[in-house]
CSV table of C-alpha atoms in Angstrom, one decimal:
chain,number,residue,atom,x,y,z
L,1,UNK,CA,5.2,-176.6,-222.9
L,2,UNK,CA,8.8,-176.6,-221.5
L,3,UNK,CA,8.5,-173.2,-219.8
L,4,UNK,CA,9.6,-173.1,-216.2
L,5,UNK,CA,7.2,-171.6,-213.6
L,6,UNK,CA,7.5,-167.8,-213.5
L,7,UNK,CA,7.7,-167.7,-209.8
L,8,UNK,CA,11.1,-169.5,-210.1
L,9,UNK,CA,12.7,-166.2,-211.0
L,10,UNK,CA,12.4,-164.9,-207.5
L,11,UNK,CA,11.6,-167.8,-205.1
L,12,UNK,CA,14.5,-169.9,-203.9
L,13,UNK,CA,14.2,-173.6,-204.5
L,14,UNK,CA,14.6,-176.3,-201.7
L,15,UNK,CA,18.2,-176.4,-200.7
L,16,UNK,CA,19.3,-173.4,-202.8
L,17,UNK,CA,21.3,-170.7,-200.8
L,18,UNK,CA,20.9,-167.1,-201.6
L,19,UNK,CA,24.6,-166.3,-201.8
L,20,UNK,CA,27.6,-168.5,-202.2
L,21,UNK,CA,31.2,-167.3,-202.2
L,22,UNK,CA,34.2,-168.8,-204.0
L,23,UNK,CA,37.7,-167.4,-203.7
L,24,UNK,CA,39.4,-166.5,-206.8
L,25,UNK,CA,42.9,-168.2,-206.7
L,26,UNK,CA,44.5,-166.3,-209.6
L,27,UNK,CA,44.8,-163.0,-207.7
L,28,UNK,CA,45.1,-162.1,-204.1
L,29,UNK,CA,42.1,-160.8,-202.2
L,30,UNK,CA,39.5,-161.5,-204.9
L,31,UNK,CA,36.1,-163.4,-204.4
L,32,UNK,CA,33.3,-164.4,-206.6
L,33,UNK,CA,29.7,-164.1,-205.1
L,34,UNK,CA,27.0,-166.1,-206.7
L,35,UNK,CA,23.6,-164.7,-205.9
L,36,UNK,CA,20.6,-166.8,-206.7
L,37,UNK,CA,17.2,-165.5,-207.7
L,38,UNK,CA,18.2,-162.0,-208.3
L,39,UNK,CA,18.8,-160.1,-211.5
L,40,UNK,CA,20.3,-156.8,-212.8
L,41,UNK,CA,18.2,-154.7,-210.4
L,42,UNK,CA,20.5,-155.6,-207.6
L,43,UNK,CA,23.6,-156.7,-209.5
L,44,UNK,CA,24.1,-153.3,-211.3
L,45,UNK,CA,23.4,-151.5,-208.1
L,46,UNK,CA,25.9,-153.4,-206.1
L,47,UNK,CA,28.6,-153.2,-208.7
L,48,UNK,CA,28.3,-149.4,-209.0
L,49,UNK,CA,28.2,-148.9,-205.2
L,50,UNK,CA,31.4,-151.1,-204.9
L,51,UNK,CA,33.1,-149.1,-207.6
L,52,UNK,CA,32.7,-146.0,-205.5
L,53,UNK,CA,34.8,-147.5,-202.7
L,54,UNK,CA,38.5,-146.5,-203.0
L,55,UNK,CA,39.8,-149.8,-201.5
L,56,UNK,CA,38.0,-151.9,-204.2
L,57,UNK,CA,40.4,-152.6,-207.1
L,58,UNK,CA,37.9,-154.5,-209.2
L,59,UNK,CA,34.1,-155.0,-209.2
L,60,UNK,CA,32.1,-156.4,-212.0
L,61,UNK,CA,28.9,-158.5,-212.4
L,62,UNK,CA,27.2,-160.6,-215.1
L,63,UNK,CA,24.1,-162.6,-215.6
L,64,UNK,CA,25.7,-165.8,-217.0
L,65,UNK,CA,22.5,-166.9,-218.9
L,66,UNK,CA,19.2,-165.1,-219.2
L,67,UNK,CA,17.2,-168.3,-218.5
L,68,UNK,CA,19.1,-168.9,-215.2
L,69,UNK,CA,18.1,-166.5,-212.5
L,70,UNK,CA,21.2,-165.6,-210.8
L,71,UNK,CA,24.1,-163.1,-211.1
L,72,UNK,CA,27.8,-163.5,-210.4
L,73,UNK,CA,29.7,-160.6,-208.8
L,74,UNK,CA,33.5,-160.5,-208.8
L,75,UNK,CA,35.2,-158.2,-206.3
L,76,UNK,CA,38.9,-157.6,-205.7
L,77,UNK,CA,40.2,-155.4,-202.9
L,78,UNK,CA,43.4,-154.0,-201.5
L,79,UNK,CA,45.2,-156.4,-199.1
L,80,UNK,CA,44.0,-154.9,-195.8
L,81,UNK,CA,40.3,-155.2,-196.7
L,82,UNK,CA,38.3,-158.3,-197.6
L,83,UNK,CA,35.7,-158.6,-200.4
L,84,UNK,CA,33.1,-159.7,-198.0
L,85,UNK,CA,33.7,-156.5,-195.9
L,86,UNK,CA,33.6,-154.4,-199.1
L,87,UNK,CA,30.2,-155.9,-200.1
L,88,UNK,CA,28.8,-155.5,-196.7
L,89,UNK,CA,29.8,-151.8,-196.5
L,90,UNK,CA,28.5,-151.2,-199.9
L,91,UNK,CA,25.0,-152.5,-198.9
L,92,UNK,CA,25.0,-150.5,-195.7
L,93,UNK,CA,25.7,-147.4,-197.8
L,94,UNK,CA,22.9,-148.3,-200.1
L,95,UNK,CA,20.5,-148.7,-197.3
L,96,UNK,CA,21.5,-145.3,-195.8
L,97,UNK,CA,21.2,-143.7,-199.3
L,98,UNK,CA,17.7,-145.2,-199.8
L,99,UNK,CA,16.6,-143.9,-196.4
L,100,UNK,CA,17.9,-140.4,-197.2
L,101,UNK,CA,16.1,-140.7,-200.6
L,102,UNK,CA,12.9,-141.7,-198.9
L,103,UNK,CA,13.0,-138.8,-196.5
L,104,UNK,CA,13.6,-136.2,-199.3
L,105,UNK,CA,11.0,-137.7,-201.5
L,106,UNK,CA,8.3,-137.6,-198.7
L,107,UNK,CA,9.3,-134.1,-197.9
L,108,UNK,CA,9.0,-133.0,-201.5
L,109,UNK,CA,5.6,-134.6,-201.9
L,110,UNK,CA,4.4,-133.0,-198.7
L,111,UNK,CA,5.6,-129.6,-199.9
L,112,UNK,CA,3.8,-130.0,-203.1
L,113,UNK,CA,0.5,-131.1,-201.4
L,114,UNK,CA,0.7,-128.1,-198.9
L,115,UNK,CA,1.4,-125.7,-201.8
L,116,UNK,CA,-1.8,-126.7,-203.5
Q,1,UNK,CA,33.5,-132.0,-223.1
Q,2,UNK,CA,31.9,-131.2,-219.9
Q,3,UNK,CA,32.0,-133.9,-217.3
Q,4,UNK,CA,28.4,-134.1,-216.3
Q,5,UNK,CA,26.9,-134.2,-219.8
Q,6,UNK,CA,26.2,-137.0,-222.2
Q,7,UNK,CA,26.7,-135.4,-225.6
Q,8,UNK,CA,24.3,-136.3,-228.5
Q,9,UNK,CA,26.2,-136.2,-231.7
Q,10,UNK,CA,25.1,-136.6,-235.2
Q,11,UNK,CA,26.0,-140.2,-235.5
Q,12,UNK,CA,26.8,-141.4,-232.0
Q,13,UNK,CA,26.4,-140.6,-228.4
Q,14,UNK,CA,29.5,-140.1,-226.3
Q,15,UNK,CA,30.7,-139.6,-222.8
Q,16,UNK,CA,27.9,-141.7,-221.6
Q,17,UNK,CA,29.4,-143.4,-218.4
Q,18,UNK,CA,30.1,-141.5,-215.3
Q,19,UNK,CA,33.7,-141.4,-214.5
Q,20,UNK,CA,33.4,-140.3,-210.8
Q,21,UNK,CA,34.8,-143.4,-209.2
Q,22,UNK,CA,37.8,-143.0,-207.0
Q,23,UNK,CA,41.0,-143.5,-209.0
Q,24,UNK,CA,39.9,-142.0,-212.3
Q,25,UNK,CA,41.4,-138.6,-211.5
Q,26,UNK,CA,44.5,-138.5,-209.4
Q,27,UNK,CA,44.4,-136.2,-206.4
Q,28,UNK,CA,40.5,-136.1,-206.4
Q,29,UNK,CA,38.7,-137.8,-203.7
Q,30,UNK,CA,35.5,-139.4,-205.3
Q,31,UNK,CA,34.9,-142.0,-202.6
Q,32,UNK,CA,31.3,-142.4,-201.5
Q,33,UNK,CA,30.3,-140.2,-198.7
Q,34,UNK,CA,26.8,-140.0,-197.3
Q,35,UNK,CA,27.1,-136.4,-196.3
Q,36,UNK,CA,28.2,-135.2,-199.7
Q,37,UNK,CA,25.4,-137.2,-201.2
Q,38,UNK,CA,22.9,-135.6,-198.9
Q,39,UNK,CA,24.3,-132.2,-199.9
Q,40,UNK,CA,24.1,-132.7,-203.6
Q,41,UNK,CA,20.9,-134.8,-203.8
Q,42,UNK,CA,17.5,-133.0,-204.4
Q,43,UNK,CA,14.0,-134.2,-205.2
Q,44,UNK,CA,11.5,-131.8,-206.8
Q,45,UNK,CA,8.0,-132.8,-207.7
Q,46,UNK,CA,6.8,-131.4,-210.9
Q,47,UNK,CA,3.3,-132.6,-211.1
Q,48,UNK,CA,1.2,-134.7,-208.8
Q,49,UNK,CA,-2.2,-136.0,-209.8
Q,50,UNK,CA,-4.3,-139.0,-208.6
Q,51,UNK,CA,-2.8,-141.4,-210.9
Q,52,UNK,CA,0.4,-139.9,-212.3
Q,53,UNK,CA,3.4,-138.4,-210.7
Q,54,UNK,CA,6.3,-136.6,-212.4
Q,55,UNK,CA,9.3,-135.8,-210.2
Q,56,UNK,CA,13.0,-135.0,-210.6
Q,57,UNK,CA,15.7,-136.7,-208.8
Q,58,UNK,CA,19.0,-134.7,-209.1
Q,59,UNK,CA,22.4,-136.0,-207.9
Q,60,UNK,CA,21.9,-139.8,-208.0
Q,61,UNK,CA,23.5,-142.5,-210.2
Q,62,UNK,CA,21.9,-144.2,-213.1
Q,63,UNK,CA,22.2,-147.5,-211.4
Q,64,UNK,CA,19.8,-146.5,-208.6
Q,65,UNK,CA,17.5,-144.8,-210.9
Q,66,UNK,CA,17.2,-147.8,-213.0
Q,67,UNK,CA,16.9,-150.1,-209.8
Q,68,UNK,CA,13.8,-148.1,-208.8
Q,69,UNK,CA,12.3,-148.2,-212.3
Q,70,UNK,CA,12.7,-152.0,-212.4
Q,71,UNK,CA,11.4,-152.4,-209.0
Q,72,UNK,CA,8.3,-150.3,-209.7
Q,73,UNK,CA,7.6,-152.4,-212.7
Q,74,UNK,CA,8.2,-155.8,-211.4
Q,75,UNK,CA,8.7,-156.1,-207.6
Q,76,UNK,CA,6.0,-153.8,-206.0
Q,77,UNK,CA,3.2,-156.2,-205.1
Q,78,UNK,CA,-0.5,-155.7,-206.1
Q,79,UNK,CA,-3.7,-157.7,-205.9
Q,80,UNK,CA,-5.1,-159.4,-209.0
Q,81,UNK,CA,-7.5,-162.2,-210.0
Q,82,UNK,CA,-5.5,-165.4,-209.9
Q,83,UNK,CA,-8.1,-168.2,-209.8
Q,84,UNK,CA,-11.3,-168.2,-211.8
Q,85,UNK,CA,-13.9,-170.9,-210.9
Q,86,UNK,CA,-16.3,-171.1,-213.9
Q,87,UNK,CA,-19.7,-172.2,-212.9
Q,88,UNK,CA,-21.5,-171.4,-216.1
Q,89,UNK,CA,-20.1,-169.8,-219.3
Q,90,UNK,CA,-22.4,-170.0,-222.3
Q,91,UNK,CA,-20.9,-166.9,-223.9
Q,92,UNK,CA,-18.8,-166.8,-227.0
Q,93,UNK,CA,-15.6,-166.0,-225.0
Q,94,UNK,CA,-13.7,-169.1,-224.2
Q,95,UNK,CA,-13.2,-169.9,-220.5
Q,96,UNK,CA,-9.5,-169.5,-220.6
Q,97,UNK,CA,-9.8,-166.2,-222.6
Q,98,UNK,CA,-12.2,-164.9,-220.1
Q,99,UNK,CA,-10.1,-165.9,-217.1
Q,100,UNK,CA,-7.1,-164.2,-218.8
Q,101,UNK,CA,-9.2,-160.9,-219.2
Q,102,UNK,CA,-10.3,-161.1,-215.6
Q,103,UNK,CA,-6.8,-161.4,-214.4
Q,104,UNK,CA,-5.8,-158.2,-216.1
Q,105,UNK,CA,-8.4,-156.1,-214.4
Q,106,UNK,CA,-6.7,-153.7,-211.9
Q,107,UNK,CA,-8.1,-154.3,-208.4
Q,108,UNK,CA,-8.4,-151.4,-205.9
Q,109,UNK,CA,-7.3,-153.0,-202.7
Q,110,UNK,CA,-4.3,-152.1,-200.6
Q,111,UNK,CA,-1.7,-154.9,-201.0
Q,112,UNK,CA,-0.1,-153.9,-197.8
Q,113,UNK,CA,-3.0,-155.3,-195.9
Q,114,UNK,CA,-2.5,-158.7,-197.4
Q,115,UNK,CA,0.0,-161.5,-197.2
Q,116,UNK,CA,1.5,-163.4,-200.1
Q,117,UNK,CA,-0.3,-166.7,-200.7
Q,118,UNK,CA,1.4,-169.9,-199.4
Q,119,UNK,CA,3.9,-171.3,-201.8
Q,120,UNK,CA,2.6,-173.3,-204.7
Q,121,UNK,CA,3.8,-176.9,-205.4
Q,122,UNK,CA,4.0,-178.4,-208.8
Q,123,UNK,CA,1.4,-181.1,-208.3
Q,124,UNK,CA,-1.6,-179.3,-207.1
Q,125,UNK,CA,-2.6,-176.0,-205.5
Q,126,UNK,CA,-3.9,-176.9,-202.0
Q,127,UNK,CA,-4.9,-173.6,-200.7
Q,128,UNK,CA,-6.5,-173.4,-197.3
Q,129,UNK,CA,-10.1,-172.4,-198.0
Q,130,UNK,CA,-11.1,-168.9,-197.3
Q,131,UNK,CA,-8.3,-167.2,-195.5
Q,132,UNK,CA,-9.1,-163.5,-195.2
Q,133,UNK,CA,-5.4,-162.4,-195.0
Q,134,UNK,CA,-4.4,-164.1,-198.3
Q,135,UNK,CA,-7.3,-163.4,-200.6
Q,136,UNK,CA,-10.3,-161.5,-201.9
Q,137,UNK,CA,-13.2,-163.1,-203.4
Q,138,UNK,CA,-15.4,-161.7,-206.3
Q,139,UNK,CA,-18.4,-163.2,-208.1
Q,140,UNK,CA,-19.5,-162.1,-211.6
Q,141,UNK,CA,-22.9,-163.3,-212.6
Q,142,UNK,CA,-24.6,-161.7,-215.7
Q,143,UNK,CA,-27.3,-163.1,-217.8
Q,144,UNK,CA,-28.3,-161.4,-221.0
Q,145,UNK,CA,-32.0,-161.2,-222.0
Q,146,UNK,CA,-34.1,-159.4,-224.5
Q,147,UNK,CA,-35.4,-156.0,-223.4
Q,148,UNK,CA,-39.1,-155.7,-222.8
Q,149,UNK,CA,-40.7,-153.6,-225.5
Q,150,UNK,CA,-41.8,-150.2,-224.6
Q,151,UNK,CA,-45.3,-150.4,-223.4
Q,152,UNK,CA,-44.9,-153.8,-221.9
Q,153,UNK,CA,-46.0,-155.7,-225.0
Q,154,UNK,CA,-43.9,-158.7,-226.2
Q,155,UNK,CA,-40.2,-159.5,-225.7
Q,156,UNK,CA,-38.4,-157.5,-228.2
Q,157,UNK,CA,-37.1,-154.1,-227.1
Q,158,UNK,CA,-36.5,-151.0,-229.1
Q,159,UNK,CA,-34.0,-151.0,-232.0
Q,160,UNK,CA,-31.6,-148.9,-230.0
Q,161,UNK,CA,-31.5,-151.1,-227.0
Q,162,UNK,CA,-32.7,-154.5,-227.8
Q,163,UNK,CA,-30.8,-156.4,-225.0
Q,164,UNK,CA,-30.4,-156.2,-221.2
Q,165,UNK,CA,-26.9,-156.9,-219.9
Q,166,UNK,CA,-25.4,-157.4,-223.3
Q,167,UNK,CA,-22.1,-155.8,-222.1
Q,168,UNK,CA,-20.3,-157.4,-219.1
Q,169,UNK,CA,-18.3,-154.7,-217.5
Q,170,UNK,CA,-15.9,-154.7,-214.5
Q,171,UNK,CA,-18.5,-152.9,-212.5
Q,172,UNK,CA,-20.7,-156.1,-212.5
Q,173,UNK,CA,-18.1,-157.8,-210.3
Q,174,UNK,CA,-19.3,-158.2,-206.8
Q,175,UNK,CA,-17.2,-158.4,-203.8
Q,176,UNK,CA,-17.9,-161.2,-201.4
Q,177,UNK,CA,-16.2,-160.5,-198.1
Q,178,UNK,CA,-14.6,-163.4,-196.3
Q,179,UNK,CA,-14.3,-163.6,-192.5
Q,180,UNK,CA,-14.2,-160.1,-191.0
Q,181,UNK,CA,-13.1,-158.4,-194.2
Q,182,UNK,CA,-16.3,-156.5,-194.3
Q,183,UNK,CA,-15.2,-154.7,-191.1
Q,184,UNK,CA,-11.5,-154.3,-191.9
Q,185,UNK,CA,-11.7,-153.4,-195.6
Q,186,UNK,CA,-13.7,-150.9,-197.4
Q,187,UNK,CA,-14.0,-149.7,-201.0
Q,188,UNK,CA,-12.7,-153.0,-202.6
Q,189,UNK,CA,-13.4,-153.7,-206.2
Q,190,UNK,CA,-12.1,-153.0,-209.7
Q,191,UNK,CA,-10.4,-149.6,-210.1
Q,192,UNK,CA,-12.6,-148.6,-213.0
Q,193,UNK,CA,-16.2,-149.8,-213.4
Q,194,UNK,CA,-16.4,-149.5,-217.2
Q,195,UNK,CA,-13.8,-152.0,-218.3
Q,196,UNK,CA,-15.6,-154.3,-220.9
Q,197,UNK,CA,-14.9,-157.9,-220.1
Q,198,UNK,CA,-17.3,-159.6,-222.6
Q,199,UNK,CA,-20.3,-159.2,-224.8
Q,200,UNK,CA,-23.4,-161.4,-224.5
Q,201,UNK,CA,-26.6,-162.0,-226.5
Q,202,UNK,CA,-29.9,-163.2,-225.1
Q,203,UNK,CA,-29.7,-166.7,-223.5
Q,204,UNK,CA,-25.9,-166.3,-222.7
Q,205,UNK,CA,-24.8,-166.3,-219.2
Q,206,UNK,CA,-21.5,-165.8,-217.4
Q,207,UNK,CA,-21.3,-167.0,-213.8
Q,208,UNK,CA,-17.8,-167.2,-212.3
Q,209,UNK,CA,-16.2,-166.9,-209.0
Q,210,UNK,CA,-12.8,-165.3,-208.7
Q,211,UNK,CA,-10.1,-165.3,-206.1
Q,212,UNK,CA,-7.5,-162.4,-206.0
Q,213,UNK,CA,-4.2,-162.8,-204.4
Q,214,UNK,CA,-1.1,-160.8,-203.9
Q,215,UNK,CA,1.6,-161.1,-206.4
Q,216,UNK,CA,4.5,-159.2,-208.0
Q,217,UNK,CA,5.1,-158.2,-211.6
Q,218,UNK,CA,7.9,-160.7,-212.0
Q,219,UNK,CA,5.4,-163.5,-211.6
Q,220,UNK,CA,2.9,-162.1,-214.1
Q,221,UNK,CA,2.5,-158.7,-215.6
Q,222,UNK,CA,-1.0,-158.4,-214.3
Q,223,UNK,CA,0.5,-157.8,-210.8
Q,224,UNK,CA,2.4,-154.8,-212.0
Q,225,UNK,CA,1.1,-151.7,-210.0
Q,226,UNK,CA,2.2,-149.1,-212.6
Q,227,UNK,CA,0.8,-148.4,-216.1
Q,228,UNK,CA,4.3,-147.6,-216.6
Q,229,UNK,CA,7.3,-146.1,-214.8
Q,230,UNK,CA,10.0,-144.5,-216.8
Q,231,UNK,CA,12.6,-141.9,-216.6
Q,232,UNK,CA,14.6,-139.6,-218.9
Q,233,UNK,CA,17.6,-137.4,-218.5
Q,234,UNK,CA,17.2,-133.6,-218.6
Q,235,UNK,CA,18.3,-132.3,-222.0
Q,236,UNK,CA,20.9,-129.5,-222.2
Q,237,UNK,CA,21.4,-127.2,-225.1
Q,238,UNK,CA,24.4,-125.0,-225.4
Q,239,UNK,CA,24.7,-122.3,-228.1
Q,240,UNK,CA,28.2,-122.2,-229.4
Q,241,UNK,CA,27.9,-119.0,-231.4
Q,242,UNK,CA,25.4,-116.2,-231.4
Q,243,UNK,CA,22.5,-116.9,-233.7
Q,244,UNK,CA,20.8,-113.8,-235.0
Q,245,UNK,CA,18.1,-112.7,-237.4
Q,246,UNK,CA,16.3,-115.3,-239.6
Q,247,UNK,CA,18.7,-118.0,-238.5
Q,248,UNK,CA,17.3,-117.6,-234.9
Q,249,UNK,CA,13.8,-118.2,-236.1
Q,250,UNK,CA,14.8,-121.3,-237.9
Q,251,UNK,CA,16.7,-122.5,-235.0
Q,252,UNK,CA,13.6,-122.0,-232.8
Q,253,UNK,CA,11.6,-124.0,-235.2
Q,254,UNK,CA,14.0,-127.0,-235.0
Q,255,UNK,CA,13.1,-127.6,-231.4
Q,256,UNK,CA,9.8,-128.0,-229.5
Q,257,UNK,CA,8.0,-124.7,-228.5
Q,258,UNK,CA,9.6,-123.0,-225.7
Q,259,UNK,CA,13.0,-124.7,-225.9
Q,260,UNK,CA,14.6,-121.9,-227.8
Q,261,UNK,CA,13.4,-118.3,-227.3
Q,262,UNK,CA,13.9,-115.6,-229.8
Q,263,UNK,CA,14.6,-112.3,-228.0
Q,264,UNK,CA,14.5,-108.9,-229.5
Q,265,UNK,CA,13.0,-107.7,-232.8
Q,266,UNK,CA,14.3,-107.0,-236.3
Q,267,UNK,CA,17.5,-108.2,-237.8
Q,268,UNK,CA,19.3,-108.3,-234.4
Q,269,UNK,CA,16.9,-110.8,-232.8
Q,270,UNK,CA,18.9,-113.4,-230.9
Q,271,UNK,CA,18.2,-117.0,-230.1
Q,272,UNK,CA,18.5,-117.9,-226.3
Q,273,UNK,CA,18.0,-121.2,-224.6
Q,274,UNK,CA,14.6,-121.4,-222.8
Q,275,UNK,CA,13.2,-124.4,-221.0
Q,276,UNK,CA,15.2,-127.4,-222.0
Q,277,UNK,CA,12.8,-129.7,-220.2
Q,278,UNK,CA,10.3,-129.4,-223.0
Q,279,UNK,CA,12.8,-130.7,-225.5
Q,280,UNK,CA,11.9,-134.1,-227.0
Q,281,UNK,CA,15.6,-134.5,-228.1
Q,282,UNK,CA,14.6,-135.1,-231.7
Q,283,UNK,CA,18.0,-133.7,-232.9
Q,284,UNK,CA,16.2,-132.1,-235.8
Q,285,UNK,CA,18.8,-129.3,-235.8
Q,286,UNK,CA,21.5,-131.6,-237.0
Q,287,UNK,CA,19.6,-132.1,-240.2
Q,288,UNK,CA,20.3,-128.5,-241.3
Q,289,UNK,CA,23.8,-128.0,-242.5
Q,290,UNK,CA,24.1,-124.4,-241.4
Q,291,UNK,CA,22.6,-124.8,-238.0
Q,292,UNK,CA,24.2,-127.9,-236.8
Q,293,UNK,CA,27.4,-126.4,-235.8
Q,294,UNK,CA,26.0,-123.7,-233.6
Q,295,UNK,CA,24.5,-125.9,-231.0
Q,296,UNK,CA,25.8,-128.6,-228.6
Q,297,UNK,CA,23.1,-131.1,-227.7
Q,298,UNK,CA,23.6,-133.0,-224.6
Q,299,UNK,CA,21.9,-134.5,-221.5
Q,300,UNK,CA,22.6,-133.9,-217.8
Q,301,UNK,CA,23.9,-137.3,-216.6
Q,302,UNK,CA,22.6,-137.2,-213.0
Q,303,UNK,CA,19.3,-135.4,-213.5
Q,304,UNK,CA,16.5,-137.8,-213.8
Q,305,UNK,CA,12.9,-137.0,-214.7
Q,306,UNK,CA,10.8,-139.8,-213.4
Q,307,UNK,CA,7.2,-140.4,-214.5
Q,308,UNK,CA,5.2,-142.9,-212.5
Q,309,UNK,CA,1.7,-143.7,-213.7
Q,310,UNK,CA,-0.3,-145.9,-211.3
Q,311,UNK,CA,-3.1,-148.3,-212.4
Q,312,UNK,CA,-5.1,-147.1,-209.3
Q,313,UNK,CA,-4.5,-149.6,-206.6
Q,314,UNK,CA,-2.0,-147.3,-204.8
Q,315,UNK,CA,-1.3,-143.6,-205.3
Q,316,UNK,CA,1.8,-142.9,-207.3
Q,317,UNK,CA,3.7,-141.3,-204.4
Q,318,UNK,CA,2.8,-144.3,-202.3
Q,319,UNK,CA,4.1,-146.5,-204.9
Q,320,UNK,CA,7.5,-144.8,-205.0
Q,321,UNK,CA,7.7,-145.1,-201.2
Q,322,UNK,CA,6.9,-148.9,-201.5
Q,323,UNK,CA,9.6,-149.3,-204.1
Q,324,UNK,CA,12.1,-147.7,-201.9
Q,325,UNK,CA,11.1,-150.0,-199.0
Q,326,UNK,CA,11.3,-153.0,-201.3
Q,327,UNK,CA,14.8,-152.0,-202.2
Q,328,UNK,CA,15.7,-151.6,-198.5
Q,329,UNK,CA,14.2,-155.0,-197.7
Q,330,UNK,CA,16.2,-156.7,-200.4
Q,331,UNK,CA,19.4,-155.1,-199.2
Q,332,UNK,CA,18.7,-156.0,-195.5
Q,333,UNK,CA,17.9,-159.6,-196.5
Q,334,UNK,CA,21.1,-159.7,-198.6
Q,335,UNK,CA,23.2,-158.5,-195.7
Q,336,UNK,CA,21.7,-161.0,-193.4
Q,337,UNK,CA,22.6,-163.8,-195.7
Q,338,UNK,CA,26.1,-162.5,-196.1
Q,339,UNK,CA,26.5,-162.4,-192.4
Q,340,UNK,CA,25.2,-166.0,-192.0
Q,341,UNK,CA,27.7,-167.0,-194.6
Q,342,UNK,CA,30.4,-165.2,-193.0
Q,343,UNK,CA,29.8,-166.8,-189.6
Q,344,UNK,CA,30.0,-170.3,-191.0
């Protein structure tokens, strides 16, 4: 009876922005990104990719409440690097990783098909 | 404790998380590098059939493997029945139950040829009528009657087959092409023709018109393109001491066939590790006091054995490619939004 529509878990409502950034004032060079209408699929992926960057001092994410479809990602970097730059490099790396994965996968399937 | 192995102990699992981020080990450069990834990463297809694919991905992180699994389940789109217009339903199945069942029938249509339907509003669904790029239309019209008796006399049929059309199956769904769909699409219909929808008796009729749209599993599970998509890590068994004779036979019996091979004959027959892929990781060996200390059970942390079973709309290898494309489009959309935000 009170259940929200299921499409609300992935469609942005009017006026809602996909990403918003707030600077964390307690430590230098830290930012909190709030991503709307996304879940652990992207959150965990981004967090692990950020952790593989040597200039990222802290990266962590959480889904504040399972009924609210968003996640919060906190990133802290070294002084010469900004969190936005770190995030955008992480995503670029992910895109190149997926492209490499896709090529290898297609090759493997093609080899298998030819071997039959 | 080897670095790349998750060890399965008697009461707990340890060494689960990968510690290969930069900074864990001083002096070691663990930073992300595309060339190093391309060197270490391998894909091997184990088995490829019409509806199921088993393949290995070696050298990736659990976060990516899990992202692909979640995307395959919930974010790769398919076509499924969304609207059911009931013209006549005198069967024993209620309208809403019938509509629910019709929605769950997998439809064989390439979702890449369609667009998502225009966004719904809360008040009412105002769909432009008959747009060929948004929807597929089906009609199900079945009426059950008594079978004619053999020899043509009277209404009652034989005891074995007294009724005609008493089982409404998915093969009774008829595709009604809209616009020029008849020219652009071929072979559209339910994936399997023998899915039972309802049972009727003489005098009962079902006449419904169905509209299929494109959707994602996040919206409703009927839109999920996979029967299931799952992965497991490759098991690894290390023998800590030589196991000979009758102990070797007992050790081999603790695992699935083929995991532990017994080599040689007589009292000096040894146990050797065979094909660990067949192991179901039941950890049965830990229940035997004398055998539990001679093996180390573990799993290889970056070797994923993926199993993708398709419901039939797309072939499983195409589904995996769609999943990768979906991930890339999510990332590209994200980066666009980030750039917009940065320029403000």
